[in-house]
Amino acid sequence: MTRIKPQPGVMDIELYVSGKGHIKGQSNTVKLSSNENPWGASKDARRAYQSLAGELHVYPSSDHVALRTAISEVHNVDAERVICSNGSDELISLLCQAYAGAGDEVLFTEHGFLMYKLCAQGVGATPVAVSEMERCTDVDAVLAVANENTKLVFIANPNNPTGTMVPEQDVVRLVDGLPNHTLLVLDGAYAEYVDGFDGHASLVDDRDNVFITRTFSKIYGLGGLRLGWGYGPAEIVNTLHRLRGPFNVNASVLAAGEAAVLDTDYTTKCRKTNAKWSKFLRKKLLGMGIACDASQANFVLARFGSEAEADAADQVLSDAGLLVRAVKSYGLAECLRITVGKGADCKRVVSVLQEFKDGWIA
């Protein structure tokens, strides 16, 4: 009988459950559960991806110089301190591998992205969830919890799944208040949805204890390709390069990413259209008595009166072919996260929920 066993704690890690993608027996479904760009990738990105179909036998670039250069030009960052990855999830994992281990603590907010906790557990570190204030990062609470064992602090800004955002001055206060051995990681997966926001890249240039992560899965519409990037101090980027695989991003993905980031007109169009329908959704939800914070991302968090009401609403939407995300695993049992879809999809959501609310008896 085998005695092969995983390292202690590995089997305590909960499996990540992604948003529902289909409904058995239904073909006309609309997926609003994973915060994908409903308009997809730009034509330039799709063409670039397809252009390499005849070169599948060739290894991809290991230094990602073309994509790093494109990112540098668009986001006004130093290309030498950009690192590309197989989704931003990979960077979260690499950061935990590099800077945390047994006896160390990794902090994140109570309603933060689940991968922070899972990656911390994966390296034997202790995950610590810090209370939020009205679904927004509480900087004072984070500073109060941080101690000599805190090696990493992960903050998504804007946050998923709440959609809330920490003002720049509070982020600076957090950076300056953390112990000098603690690295602040600012996850900017939804940064492109905030007009004029650099995802805290300028803060990276001003400090030596800040690292940012970004993704191509949201506004760029490349979630199926798995591509992310990070930006940080040279020493930290150099450390992560030693842990990543030499060919961690495939050639077609690199080409699609380069084309996507350079197509700034398409990015702007997606941002503006998302803002229009995000405001529409929130206004309609509030009008029917469903609480909803102003979102800085491509989704809204609908807060119902109870877990039972949220479950019932989720079922009604599902029966109508509309897939949204229940967020009980984020400690928000009474909420549903609804991706901002195309205009017709948003109108369908509103219509179904209005009918549901009209008949709901608490």
XYZ file of C-alpha atoms in Angstrom:
362
model
C 0.000 0.000 0.000
C 1.393 3.380 -0.977
C 2.688 5.720 1.701
C 3.024 8.698 -0.592
C 1.492 11.701 1.139
C 1.334 15.412 0.303
C 2.950 18.001 2.513
C 1.038 18.849 5.713
C -1.811 21.250 5.065
C -2.144 20.629 1.325
C -5.348 18.636 1.671
C -6.805 21.449 3.805
C -6.834 23.719 0.754
C -10.333 24.130 -0.640
C -10.758 23.644 -4.374
C -11.472 26.869 -6.218
C -14.965 26.865 -7.702
C -15.354 29.051 -10.779
C -18.523 30.736 -11.970
C -21.151 28.542 -13.620
C -20.702 28.238 -17.368
C -23.779 26.361 -18.526
C -27.162 25.050 -17.454
C -28.010 21.444 -18.194
C -30.740 21.233 -20.777
C -30.528 24.907 -21.757
C -28.745 26.236 -24.822
C -29.741 29.913 -24.811
C -27.813 30.895 -21.683
C -25.980 34.115 -20.907
C -22.912 33.781 -18.701
C -22.659 36.681 -16.255
C -20.774 34.764 -13.588
C -17.060 35.247 -14.336
C -16.626 38.954 -15.113
C -15.657 38.299 -18.706
C -15.770 41.006 -21.356
C -19.063 40.302 -23.187
C -17.702 41.912 -26.355
C -14.696 39.575 -26.387
C -11.180 40.311 -27.548
C -10.401 42.984 -30.115
C -10.130 42.036 -33.789
C -6.423 42.858 -33.655
C -5.893 40.426 -30.784
C -7.788 37.659 -32.549
C -5.841 38.156 -35.759
C -2.528 38.113 -33.911
C -3.480 34.882 -32.138
C -4.466 33.173 -35.376
C -1.372 34.388 -37.237
C 0.873 31.934 -35.406
C -1.108 28.803 -36.253
C 1.640 27.722 -38.639
C 4.399 28.048 -36.020
C 3.119 25.804 -33.249
C 6.367 23.794 -33.319
C 8.447 26.828 -32.289
C 9.090 27.591 -28.627
C 7.802 30.968 -27.458
C 9.960 33.859 -26.330
C 11.318 33.321 -22.850
C 11.895 37.012 -22.129
C 8.548 38.291 -23.489
C 10.314 41.415 -24.691
C 7.747 42.406 -27.343
C 4.825 42.223 -24.921
C 6.753 43.926 -22.130
C 7.641 46.738 -24.508
C 4.000 47.167 -25.541
C 2.891 47.223 -21.901
C 5.605 49.779 -21.171
C 4.447 52.071 -23.968
C 0.765 51.962 -23.055
C 1.036 52.020 -19.268
C 4.130 54.231 -18.942
C 6.160 51.730 -16.943
C 9.744 50.470 -17.131
C 9.752 47.410 -19.418
C 12.721 45.941 -17.535
C 10.591 45.705 -14.390
C 7.585 44.100 -16.089
C 7.113 40.348 -15.738
C 4.598 38.348 -17.791
C 2.759 35.332 -16.477
C 0.267 32.570 -17.144
C -2.580 34.635 -15.756
C -2.133 36.924 -12.759
C -2.898 33.849 -10.621
C 0.615 32.633 -11.400
C 2.120 35.831 -10.009
C 0.105 35.498 -6.799
C 1.442 31.964 -6.430
C 5.036 32.971 -7.228
C 4.927 35.830 -4.727
C 3.799 33.440 -2.000
C 6.514 30.956 -2.971
C 9.167 33.650 -2.878
C 8.218 35.569 0.235
C 6.101 33.427 2.553
C 6.344 30.063 4.255
C 5.718 28.235 7.483
C 5.401 30.666 10.380
C 4.655 33.625 8.112
C 1.345 35.403 7.662
C -0.307 36.524 4.434
C -2.957 39.223 4.880
C -5.931 40.016 2.663
C -9.371 41.495 3.214
C -12.328 39.381 4.296
C -14.088 39.686 0.943
C -10.916 39.548 -1.150
C -10.047 37.272 -4.082
C -9.973 33.638 -2.925
C -6.618 32.866 -4.578
C -4.755 34.914 -1.948
C -5.794 32.464 0.754
C -5.279 29.357 -1.381
C -1.773 30.359 -2.509
C -0.767 31.232 1.056
C -1.916 27.814 2.226
C -0.021 26.221 -0.651
C 3.320 27.375 0.768
C 2.458 26.576 4.382
C 1.892 30.193 5.414
C -0.974 31.329 7.607
C -3.733 33.194 5.726
C -5.245 36.066 7.708
C -8.509 37.701 6.600
C -8.880 41.294 7.815
C -12.303 42.807 8.413
C -13.579 45.323 5.890
C -15.685 48.410 6.494
C -18.902 48.339 4.488
C -17.380 46.001 1.901
C -14.310 48.175 1.392
C -10.721 47.711 2.559
C -10.223 49.164 6.032
C -6.649 50.459 5.995
C -6.575 50.999 9.751
C -7.700 47.416 10.348
C -4.970 46.069 8.070
C -2.307 48.151 9.812
C -3.583 46.985 13.216
C -3.262 43.313 12.224
C 0.120 43.532 10.450
C 3.003 42.333 12.630
C 6.504 40.873 12.575
C 5.174 37.710 10.905
C 3.362 39.509 8.077
C 5.276 38.985 4.844
C 2.645 39.768 2.214
C -0.495 41.903 2.066
C -2.795 41.412 -0.920
C -5.283 44.161 -1.743
C -7.408 44.153 -4.910
C -8.187 47.680 -6.065
C -10.905 47.771 -7.338
C -11.933 44.803 -5.246
C -13.566 41.600 -6.423
C -16.352 40.720 -5.629
C -17.458 43.981 -4.000
C -16.450 46.441 -6.734
C -15.345 48.999 -4.153
C -12.111 50.982 -4.393
C -9.615 52.369 -1.899
C -8.651 56.028 -2.531
C -5.031 56.646 -3.523
C -4.244 58.570 -0.337
C -5.363 55.622 1.794
C -3.247 53.206 -0.245
C -0.228 55.460 0.335
C -1.012 55.507 4.050
C -1.133 51.713 4.027
C 2.183 51.410 2.199
C 3.927 53.782 4.577
C 2.430 52.169 7.675
C 3.356 48.545 6.985
C 6.428 46.929 8.593
C 9.520 47.354 6.425
C 9.743 43.601 5.808
C 6.217 43.419 4.354
C 5.448 43.538 0.634
C 2.160 45.146 -0.428
C 0.688 43.509 -3.530
C -1.955 45.589 -5.301
C -4.111 43.489 -7.614
C -5.318 45.632 -10.499
C -7.335 43.044 -12.423
C -10.068 45.642 -12.939
C -7.867 48.744 -13.128
C -8.627 49.383 -16.801
C -12.283 49.962 -15.956
C -11.365 53.080 -13.946
C -10.824 56.047 -16.228
C -7.415 57.666 -15.753
C -6.225 55.130 -13.167
C -2.695 53.722 -13.514
C -3.278 50.744 -11.234
C -0.802 52.235 -8.722
C 2.129 51.868 -11.148
C 3.414 55.290 -10.074
C 3.409 54.095 -6.473
C 5.677 51.217 -7.473
C 8.138 53.746 -8.870
C 8.095 55.717 -5.611
C 8.397 52.831 -3.127
C 10.413 49.628 -2.768
C 7.732 47.592 -0.977
C 4.939 47.642 -3.580
C 4.204 45.205 -6.407
C 1.219 45.336 -8.750
C -0.475 42.568 -10.721
C -2.635 42.972 -13.819
C -4.550 40.628 -16.097
C -5.666 40.319 -19.712
C -8.718 38.290 -18.650
C -11.083 41.190 -18.045
C -11.252 44.254 -20.269
C -8.945 42.707 -22.894
C -11.220 39.684 -23.257
C -8.453 37.069 -23.160
C -9.587 35.009 -20.174
C -9.359 31.784 -22.160
C -5.678 32.365 -22.941
C -4.404 32.956 -19.380
C -2.164 36.011 -19.475
C -1.139 38.445 -16.784
C 1.665 40.813 -15.935
C 3.259 42.350 -12.905
C 5.341 45.415 -12.152
C 7.594 45.991 -9.206
C 11.041 46.806 -7.855
C 13.868 45.230 -9.876
C 14.923 42.999 -6.984
C 11.442 41.497 -6.625
C 10.964 41.020 -10.370
C 14.368 39.313 -10.569
C 13.350 36.996 -7.745
C 10.113 35.974 -9.491
C 11.957 35.284 -12.761
C 13.962 32.620 -10.905
C 10.765 30.810 -9.932
C 8.691 31.039 -13.112
C 9.035 28.528 -15.927
C 11.241 29.693 -18.832
C 8.346 29.337 -21.308
C 5.443 30.138 -19.012
C 3.452 32.050 -21.659
C 2.827 30.504 -25.068
C 3.628 32.263 -28.341
C 0.080 32.829 -29.584
C -0.910 34.275 -26.227
C 2.045 36.670 -26.248
C 1.051 37.859 -29.729
C -2.599 38.314 -28.767
C -1.637 40.166 -25.598
C 0.636 42.565 -27.461
C -2.072 43.372 -29.997
C -4.716 43.727 -27.282
C -2.792 46.179 -25.143
C -1.846 48.308 -28.160
C -5.462 48.563 -29.322
C -6.233 51.407 -26.921
C -9.267 52.570 -28.910
C -10.986 49.243 -28.301
C -10.063 49.305 -24.606
C -11.546 52.795 -24.253
C -14.718 51.723 -26.059
C -15.147 48.738 -23.740
C -14.573 50.884 -20.650
C -17.152 53.477 -21.699
C -19.749 50.901 -22.687
C -19.247 49.007 -19.447
C -19.691 52.215 -17.443
C -22.984 52.932 -19.226
C -24.521 49.540 -18.485
C -23.039 49.292 -15.001
C -24.836 52.513 -14.065
C -28.017 51.210 -15.700
C -27.900 47.971 -13.701
C -27.232 49.692 -10.402
C -29.970 52.267 -10.926
C -32.526 49.580 -11.744
C -31.479 47.361 -8.838
C -31.745 50.232 -6.386
C -35.111 51.134 -7.848
C -36.521 47.708 -7.021
C -35.129 47.738 -3.475
C -31.943 45.722 -4.029
C -28.946 47.353 -2.330
C -25.942 47.832 -4.589
C -22.707 49.772 -4.063
C -21.303 51.869 -6.899
C -18.947 49.517 -8.739
C -15.572 50.478 -10.193
C -15.316 47.215 -12.132
C -17.293 45.243 -14.751
C -19.801 43.766 -12.322
C -22.245 44.844 -9.652
C -22.793 43.221 -6.284
C -26.515 42.886 -5.606
C -27.318 42.671 -1.885
C -30.607 41.009 -1.002
C -32.430 41.026 2.299
C -31.326 37.529 3.253
C -29.429 34.469 2.079
C -32.741 32.795 1.284
C -33.787 35.680 -0.964
C -30.423 35.661 -2.753
C -30.704 31.906 -3.324
C -34.215 32.291 -4.690
C -33.166 35.127 -7.000
C -30.209 33.073 -8.232
C -32.539 30.200 -9.088
C -35.006 32.432 -10.900
C -32.215 33.974 -12.962
C -30.812 30.527 -13.728
C -34.228 29.287 -14.838
C -34.313 32.248 -17.226
C -30.915 31.268 -18.652
C -28.988 33.984 -16.828
C -25.930 32.719 -14.945
C -24.663 34.955 -12.138
C -22.281 34.275 -9.260
C -23.353 33.411 -5.748
C -20.574 34.617 -3.445
C -21.110 32.650 -0.250
C -17.492 31.510 -0.398
C -16.514 35.178 -0.046
C -18.581 35.603 3.103
C -21.391 37.370 1.248
C -24.197 34.832 1.468
C -26.932 37.401 0.853
C -25.311 38.684 -2.345
C -25.109 37.862 -6.034
C -22.327 39.194 -8.238
C -23.631 40.077 -11.689
C -21.244 40.700 -14.568
C -22.128 43.719 -16.688
C -23.142 42.123 -19.970
C -24.332 43.542 -23.262
C -27.249 45.940 -23.099
C -29.854 43.301 -23.953
C -28.461 40.992 -21.268
C -28.611 43.719 -18.620
C -32.208 44.454 -19.545
C -33.078 40.751 -19.221
C -31.519 40.641 -15.747
C -33.536 43.670 -14.682
C -36.773 42.269 -16.082
C -36.355 38.893 -14.375
C -35.359 40.407 -11.036
C -38.217 42.917 -11.122
C -40.709 40.096 -11.627
C -39.003 38.159 -8.838
C -39.132 41.107 -6.418
C -42.782 41.762 -7.219
C -43.651 38.250 -6.071
C -41.133 37.795 -3.246
C -42.500 37.485 0.265
C -39.816 37.794 2.930
